[in-house]
Amino acid sequence: MSLKSERRGIHVDQSELLCKKGCGYYGNSAWQGFCSKCWREEYHRARQKQIQEDWELAERLQREEEEAFASSQSNQGAQSLTFSKFEEKKTNEKTRKVTTVKKFFSASSRVGSKKEIPEVKAPSPSINRQTSIETDRVSKEFIEFLKTYHKTGQEIYKQTKLFLEAMHYKRELSIEEQSEFTQDFYQNMAERMQTRGKVPPERVEKIMDQIEKYIMTRLYKHVFCPETTDDEKKDLAIQKRIRALHWVTPQMLCVPVNEEIPEVSDMVVKAITDIIEMDSKRVPRDKLGCITRCSQHIFTAIRITKSEPASADDFLPTLIYIVLKGNPPRLQSNIQYITRFCNPSRLMTGEDGYYFTNLCCAVAFIEKLDAQSLNLSQEDFDRYMSGQTSPRKQESEAWSPGACLGVKQMYKNLDLLSQLNERQERIMSEAKKLEKDLIDWTDGIAKEVQDIVEKYPLDIKPPNQPLAAIDSENVENDKLPPPLQPQVYAG
Amino acid sequence: MAQKDTTPPPGAALRPPRVFKLVLLGSGSVGKSSLALRYVKNDFKSILPTVGCAFFTKVVHMEAASLKFEIWDTAGQEKYHSVCHLYLRGANAALLVYDITSKDSFVRAQSWLKDLESEFLPGEVVVMLLGNKTDLNKEREVTFEEGKEFAESKKLLFMETSARLNHQVTEAFSAVARELLQREETVGPTQKENARVALNEGPPRQVRCCAH
């Protein structure tokens, strides 16, 4: 029976299986109903159109920006002449632009632009490219900054624009490829500046920072937590995990920070603020800056508590504690984003890199955290994790004196609430009792009445004779003297 | 991957020294931080104006060239062992520190070496085994010979130091520096084209200035 209906369900008309274009071959739903040949033609056409549109848009944007650059440049007067020449050359070059891009980013860009990806195209670029106020501000700053480098500045600007355009066409590629392309760009730029531009190293670093700021402000929207990755899922997982670990105390982690000292708790709050702030920054380096500031506050907190400089043995547990307390938003996305798009020279070395590595360690530790790492028994750990009990509840007395005012007040309120709760419960139970008493009482009365009624059934006998004959039964009625007769006395 | 500039181009005098990342490994309280503190600030656990001592930089001038050490301290507690491989990424040198008065810390140092071996190719990273706390010679549990033998069997550099007495500390770091420079010269730039360390180092001249 069921088999029959199933068969009917998958029945498809023969004509539906054929290519939509009617070439006679079979079509495939993966090719939107076309056969492979027709699909390729169709797709190619659509893609060409898209590419054409994108080029136009990119060119328009570039023109706009160059105008902005030119106008800001012409304000300087002396510079304007050389720049207009540069501008002219640019326009001439426009027709040959495709080859220019290829020339600069030969291997990788060729792969990127020619690769056909049978995926839905990215939403219309005009929406994506909406420039926010911040992007504008950063662009202006970037142009201002480059002005100080004259010719090298122009060259850098050109390269950066080309890179951004190339990135625009790489949007459909995997995030790893985009990341790799960006890293290559950083490296090429630094190398070119040094070898061709003869820029001294410390300057190179400054320029690289500016470049990073400029490109990442623009790319942020597309490459931070992209939909093609499971970054968001990981974010939610770690967030949930940290929430589940809300009961972890500094004592369990052996954190050498005493929050009873007001200065220390101040530092802890600042560190938490910094780590939370990280999410609001767009540029990887600014995000790293937040981590570094957070770390420095942690070091200060440890130093005040221990009155000796903190070592890594103290630092990592404290950072873990701060992350647990702060539960920073989109933690995994941020880490991934920094790893993929930060200038690599910052990440593996340098102070920022060190603190970033520590943060990665902290997150890895939180993910793996178990009873043993908190010096707890497995039963206790499970009970705390399931939320059955909280170690903090038992310690609430010990907690309150050191905590800040708000927390103290909270504990007081919690106390009050629990007292109220108790009283409420008492009232409820009393009320229940009263209700029960009342019911019992009515039942009791009813029962008593019933008993009495049963015991003394109410029998009303019908009257045998009319009331007039009330003395009819008297046996010796006849023997009575006759009733007295009324006599009249005249007197 | 970036090529290592072994032959400095003209104008090399201006360029800052090559940066090497050195990771301090070892159990808790074997004196990792103290060693670094002694080496960098010539100090021993006194109150310092610096906030933290987990990350240090020091420029070393050797006979032939100078280099800059970037010293990364790590958390030594057993429970963090599983995540500590993250510190090793991109390291050029590692100091395996143990406490000569604790057999246990010596065993842990050996397990750290296993981590290093799984993270790096042989010869990719300079490793030095370091027995610290020679000032507590009376309570010694690990003999000099034991340490030396193990180091030789694994082809590690070896020394015993005392951060408290400032004994052999600078010498130890200098030995690592010398070895690093030597390998740089003999191995040359081609060796580091290893996909596993793709993010290893930035271009060598992109030197980061220490904030302090």
XYZ file of C-alpha atoms in Angstrom, chain B:
212
model
C 57.754 31.945 2.557
C 60.101 34.829 3.000
C 63.673 34.382 2.214
C 66.109 34.959 4.950
C 68.507 37.716 4.146
C 71.810 36.224 5.043
C 73.797 38.663 3.028
C 72.772 42.098 4.137
C 72.304 44.560 1.283
C 73.994 47.931 1.339
C 72.763 50.095 4.135
C 72.647 47.129 6.459
C 73.985 49.198 9.281
C 70.613 50.860 9.495
C 68.593 47.747 9.701
C 67.675 46.419 13.092
C 69.061 43.040 14.160
C 67.383 39.822 13.164
C 64.689 38.750 15.626
C 64.675 35.282 17.139
C 61.811 33.936 19.162
C 62.881 31.972 22.196
C 60.364 30.011 24.236
C 60.921 29.123 27.883
C 59.512 25.712 28.741
C 59.437 23.748 31.960
C 57.269 22.858 34.950
C 55.952 25.428 37.343
C 58.453 27.097 39.687
C 61.608 25.774 38.071
C 62.685 29.358 37.571
C 61.803 30.135 33.987
C 60.720 33.663 34.732
C 63.601 34.238 37.081
C 66.081 33.212 34.437
C 64.603 35.585 31.908
C 64.377 38.342 34.454
C 67.974 37.832 35.479
C 69.126 37.771 31.892
C 67.181 40.766 30.656
C 67.142 43.055 33.676
C 69.892 41.522 35.749
C 67.486 41.283 38.600
C 66.050 38.586 40.821
C 62.430 38.836 41.873
C 62.649 42.299 43.207
C 59.936 44.821 42.716
C 60.307 46.236 39.273
C 58.712 49.128 37.522
C 57.715 46.823 34.680
C 54.294 45.320 35.017
C 54.831 41.863 33.714
C 57.666 39.555 33.142
C 56.324 37.093 30.691
C 57.485 38.742 27.518
C 60.957 40.220 27.125
C 63.149 41.487 24.379
C 66.892 41.843 24.464
C 69.384 42.777 21.826
C 72.504 40.654 21.951
C 75.754 41.726 20.369
C 77.854 38.798 19.342
C 81.264 38.930 17.750
C 80.002 38.529 14.216
C 76.561 40.023 14.292
C 73.878 41.137 16.664
C 70.466 39.657 17.121
C 67.365 40.389 19.083
C 65.877 37.848 21.416
C 62.193 37.821 21.948
C 61.667 35.737 25.040
C 58.263 34.122 25.565
C 57.585 32.756 28.998
C 55.003 29.979 29.237
C 52.735 28.711 31.962
C 54.385 25.637 33.406
C 51.551 24.076 35.374
C 50.728 20.574 34.305
C 47.136 21.434 33.472
C 48.145 23.919 30.803
C 50.475 21.488 29.107
C 47.869 20.484 26.558
C 47.412 24.007 25.208
C 51.025 25.125 25.343
C 51.926 23.890 21.901
C 50.384 27.156 20.700
C 53.348 29.014 22.165
C 55.752 26.993 20.085
C 54.504 28.222 16.735
C 57.216 30.111 14.975
C 59.806 29.655 17.687
C 63.471 29.690 16.713
C 64.810 28.431 20.004
C 63.561 26.759 23.146
C 64.996 26.587 26.632
C 63.940 23.431 28.449
C 64.313 24.410 32.056
C 64.276 21.976 34.957
C 65.028 22.266 38.624
C 68.077 20.220 39.669
C 66.440 19.576 43.036
C 63.409 17.958 41.448
C 63.599 14.738 39.498
C 60.018 15.325 38.473
C 60.791 18.556 36.681
C 63.551 16.781 34.773
C 61.066 14.190 33.581
C 58.664 16.928 32.576
C 61.400 18.640 30.582
C 61.790 15.429 28.645
C 58.086 15.368 27.869
C 58.367 18.952 26.649
C 61.056 17.801 24.287
C 58.596 15.322 22.803
C 56.194 18.193 22.141
C 58.933 20.106 20.421
C 59.838 17.119 18.324
C 56.267 16.747 17.145
C 55.980 20.433 16.324
C 59.259 20.960 14.521
C 61.507 19.233 12.090
C 64.832 18.113 13.495
C 67.275 20.989 13.386
C 64.588 23.556 12.819
C 64.717 24.871 16.335
C 67.657 25.308 18.697
C 66.970 23.530 21.975
C 68.912 23.928 25.174
C 68.424 21.849 28.284
C 68.963 23.970 31.366
C 69.300 22.729 34.937
C 68.484 25.642 37.159
C 68.975 26.312 40.893
C 72.581 25.175 41.270
C 72.633 27.295 44.417
C 70.602 24.495 46.021
C 73.299 21.951 45.284
C 72.772 20.162 48.594
C 69.268 19.137 47.657
C 70.254 18.040 44.198
C 68.228 15.164 42.738
C 69.438 15.315 39.154
C 73.178 15.028 38.690
C 75.099 17.078 36.194
C 76.033 13.880 34.355
C 72.410 12.773 34.053
C 71.454 16.057 32.450
C 74.441 16.122 30.179
C 73.949 12.562 29.073
C 70.336 13.131 28.162
C 71.180 16.343 26.324
C 73.893 14.642 24.343
C 71.691 11.734 23.407
C 69.161 14.171 21.974
C 71.756 16.574 20.576
C 70.713 19.451 22.774
C 72.809 22.209 24.220
C 73.242 21.793 27.956
C 74.138 23.946 30.929
C 73.450 24.339 34.602
C 72.614 27.750 35.958
C 71.535 29.656 38.996
C 69.247 32.556 38.426
C 69.522 33.510 42.055
C 73.314 33.774 42.031
C 73.447 34.930 38.414
C 75.625 31.968 37.592
C 75.999 31.066 33.905
C 72.730 32.783 32.937
C 74.112 35.132 30.321
C 76.392 32.359 29.104
C 73.440 30.088 28.487
C 71.557 32.640 26.431
C 74.708 33.561 24.546
C 75.298 29.928 23.663
C 71.822 29.770 22.175
C 72.435 32.997 20.270
C 75.699 31.688 18.878
C 74.080 28.457 17.800
C 71.238 30.351 16.129
C 73.565 32.554 14.139
C 75.718 29.618 13.192
C 72.802 27.587 11.916
C 71.544 30.611 10.033
C 74.806 30.770 8.194
C 75.269 27.102 7.450
C 71.687 26.192 6.689
C 71.015 29.255 4.633
C 67.740 30.588 3.450
C 66.428 27.580 1.547
C 65.791 25.298 4.459
C 62.740 26.963 5.876
C 60.338 26.303 3.076
C 58.175 24.120 5.172
C 54.431 24.340 4.818
C 53.903 23.526 8.450
C 55.470 26.779 9.500
C 53.888 28.911 6.839
C 53.019 31.599 9.331
C 56.232 31.103 11.160
C 57.969 34.362 10.738
C 57.239 37.503 8.982
C 59.848 38.878 6.677
C 62.960 39.147 8.772
C 63.368 42.868 8.537
C 59.933 43.646 9.857
C 61.150 44.080 13.314
C 58.727 44.956 15.950
C 59.818 47.525 18.479
C 59.118 46.528 22.025
C 56.577 48.756 23.687
C 58.689 49.138 26.781
